[in-house]
JSON list of C-alpha atoms in Angstrom, two decimals:
[
{"chain": "V", "resi": 288, "resn": "MET", "atom": "CA", "xyz": [118.11, 106.62, 72.90]},
{"chain": "V", "resi": 289, "resn": "THR", "atom": "CA", "xyz": [121.29, 107.67, 74.59]},
{"chain": "V", "resi": 290, "resn": "ASP", "atom": "CA", "xyz": [124.60, 105.97, 73.83]},
{"chain": "V", "resi": 291, "resn": "HIS", "atom": "CA", "xyz": [126.28, 106.71, 77.15]},
{"chain": "V", "resi": 292, "resn": "THR", "atom": "CA", "xyz": [125.78, 105.18, 80.56]},
{"chain": "V", "resi": 293, "resn": "ARG", "atom": "CA", "xyz": [123.13, 106.91, 82.64]},
{"chain": "V", "resi": 294, "resn": "GLY", "atom": "CA", "xyz": [123.55, 104.70, 85.71]},
{"chain": "V", "resi": 295, "resn": "ARG", "atom": "CA", "xyz": [124.90, 107.50, 87.90]},
{"chain": "V", "resi": 296, "resn": "ASP", "atom": "CA", "xyz": [122.83, 110.36, 86.52]},
{"chain": "V", "resi": 297, "resn": "THR", "atom": "CA", "xyz": [119.86, 111.81, 88.39]},
{"chain": "V", "resi": 298, "resn": "SER", "atom": "CA", "xyz": [116.67, 113.57, 87.31]},
{"chain": "V", "resi": 299, "resn": "PRO", "atom": "CA", "xyz": [112.98, 113.34, 88.18]},
{"chain": "V", "resi": 300, "resn": "GLU", "atom": "CA", "xyz": [112.38, 111.45, 84.94]},
{"chain": "V", "resi": 301, "resn": "LEU", "atom": "CA", "xyz": [115.13, 108.92, 85.68]},
{"chain": "V", "resi": 302, "resn": "THR", "atom": "CA", "xyz": [113.70, 108.39, 89.16]},
{"chain": "V", "resi": 303, "resn": "THR", "atom": "CA", "xyz": [110.28, 107.65, 87.68]},
{"chain": "V", "resi": 304, "resn": "VAL", "atom": "CA", "xyz": [111.64, 105.25, 85.06]},
{"chain": "V", "resi": 305, "resn": "ARG", "atom": "CA", "xyz": [113.74, 103.45, 87.67]},
{"chain": "V", "resi": 306, "resn": "LYS", "atom": "CA", "xyz": [110.67, 103.00, 89.90]},
{"chain": "V", "resi": 307, "resn": "ILE", "atom": "CA", "xyz": [108.73, 101.50, 86.99]},
{"chain": "V", "resi": 308, "resn": "LEU", "atom": "CA", "xyz": [111.70, 99.25, 86.16]},
{"chain": "V", "resi": 309, "resn": "LYS", "atom": "CA", "xyz": [111.82, 97.97, 89.75]},
{"chain": "V", "resi": 310, "resn": "HIS", "atom": "CA", "xyz": [108.05, 97.37, 89.82]},
{"chain": "V", "resi": 311, "resn": "ALA", "atom": "CA", "xyz": [108.23, 95.49, 86.50]},
{"chain": "V", "resi": 312, "resn": "GLU", "atom": "CA", "xyz": [111.07, 93.30, 87.79]},
{"chain": "V", "resi": 313, "resn": "THR", "atom": "CA", "xyz": [109.18, 92.55, 91.00]},
{"chain": "V", "resi": 314, "resn": "ALA", "atom": "CA", "xyz": [105.98, 91.72, 89.10]},
{"chain": "V", "resi": 315, "resn": "ARG", "atom": "CA", "xyz": [107.86, 89.52, 86.63]},
{"chain": "V", "resi": 316, "resn": "ASP", "atom": "CA", "xyz": [109.54, 87.62, 89.46]},
{"chain": "V", "resi": 317, "resn": "GLY", "atom": "CA", "xyz": [106.15, 87.05, 91.09]},
{"chain": "V", "resi": 318, "resn": "ILE", "atom": "CA", "xyz": [104.63, 85.33, 88.06]},
{"chain": "V", "resi": 319, "resn": "ASP", "atom": "CA", "xyz": [105.10, 81.59, 88.00]},
{"chain": "V", "resi": 320, "resn": "ASP", "atom": "CA", "xyz": [103.93, 80.53, 84.55]},
{"chain": "V", "resi": 321, "resn": "THR", "atom": "CA", "xyz": [104.90, 76.91, 85.23]},
{"chain": "V", "resi": 322, "resn": "ASN", "atom": "CA", "xyz": [102.37, 76.48, 88.04]},
{"chain": "V", "resi": 323, "resn": "GLN", "atom": "CA", "xyz": [99.42, 74.26, 87.13]},
{"chain": "V", "resi": 324, "resn": "ASP", "atom": "CA", "xyz": [97.02, 76.78, 88.68]},
{"chain": "V", "resi": 325, "resn": "ALA", "atom": "CA", "xyz": [98.60, 79.76, 86.89]},
{"chain": "V", "resi": 326, "resn": "ASP", "atom": "CA", "xyz": [96.46, 82.27, 85.04]},
{"chain": "V", "resi": 327, "resn": "PRO", "atom": "CA", "xyz": [96.01, 81.22, 81.40]},
{"chain": "V", "resi": 328, "resn": "ASP", "atom": "CA", "xyz": [97.78, 84.42, 80.33]},
{"chain": "V", "resi": 329, "resn": "ALA", "atom": "CA", "xyz": [100.64, 84.14, 82.84]},
{"chain": "V", "resi": 330, "resn": "ARG", "atom": "CA", "xyz": [103.19, 83.23, 80.17]},
{"chain": "V", "resi": 331, "resn": "ASP", "atom": "CA", "xyz": [102.21, 86.21, 78.01]},
{"chain": "V", "resi": 332, "resn": "MET", "atom": "CA", "xyz": [102.28, 88.49, 81.06]},
{"chain": "V", "resi": 333, "resn": "ARG", "atom": "CA", "xyz": [105.78, 87.33, 81.93]},
{"chain": "V", "resi": 334, "resn": "ILE", "atom": "CA", "xyz": [106.94, 87.86, 78.33]},
{"chain": "V", "resi": 335, "resn": "ALA", "atom": "CA", "xyz": [105.49, 91.39, 78.33]},
{"chain": "V", "resi": 336, "resn": "LEU", "atom": "CA", "xyz": [107.20, 92.22, 81.62]},
{"chain": "V", "resi": 337, "resn": "ASP", "atom": "CA", "xyz": [110.50, 90.86, 80.26]},
{"chain": "V", "resi": 338, "resn": "GLU", "atom": "CA", "xyz": [110.13, 93.29, 77.36]},
{"chain": "V", "resi": 339, "resn": "VAL", "atom": "CA", "xyz": [109.43, 96.22, 79.70]},
{"chain": "V", "resi": 340, "resn": "VAL", "atom": "CA", "xyz": [112.49, 95.37, 81.79]},
{"chain": "V", "resi": 341, "resn": "ASP", "atom": "CA", "xyz": [114.64, 95.11, 78.65]},
{"chain": "V", "resi": 342, "resn": "LEU", "atom": "CA", "xyz": [113.36, 98.45, 77.33]},
{"chain": "V", "resi": 343, "resn": "LEU", "atom": "CA", "xyz": [114.02, 100.31, 80.59]},
{"chain": "V", "resi": 344, "resn": "ALA", "atom": "CA", "xyz": [117.34, 98.61, 81.43]},
{"chain": "V", "resi": 345, "resn": "PRO", "atom": "CA", "xyz": [119.52, 101.36, 79.86]},
{"chain": "V", "resi": 346, "resn": "TRP", "atom": "CA", "xyz": [118.38, 103.74, 82.62]},
{"chain": "V", "resi": 347, "resn": "ARG", "atom": "CA", "xyz": [119.02, 101.35, 85.54]},
{"chain": "V", "resi": 348, "resn": "ARG", "atom": "CA", "xyz": [120.99, 102.81, 88.44]},
{"chain": "V", "resi": 349, "resn": "THR", "atom": "CA", "xyz": [124.45, 101.23, 88.36]},
{"chain": "V", "resi": 350, "resn": "ALA", "atom": "CA", "xyz": [126.32, 103.26, 90.99]},
{"chain": "V", "resi": 351, "resn": "PRO", "atom": "CA", "xyz": [125.80, 106.06, 93.50]},
{"chain": "V", "resi": 352, "resn": "PRO", "atom": "CA", "xyz": [124.79, 109.39, 91.98]},
{"chain": "V", "resi": 353, "resn": "LYS", "atom": "CA", "xyz": [127.52, 111.73, 90.76]},
{"chain": "V", "resi": 354, "resn": "ARG", "atom": "CA", "xyz": [128.41, 114.50, 93.13]},
{"chain": "V", "resi": 355, "resn": "ARG", "atom": "CA", "xyz": [127.80, 117.95, 91.80]}
]
């Protein structure tokens, strides 16, 4: 993994990873594992999505892209 900030970098791969990161965050926020009617696996799903978000966080966009 890279040791420098990639928040302003651009590439097709970064775009794809950032889309997946956003989808994982949205899905995680939509799971209410405290609800009585929640899916029996809701807690495990939320934990898995937390892990995905943590894994992809280093490639999160943090500022506008660098000008070339």
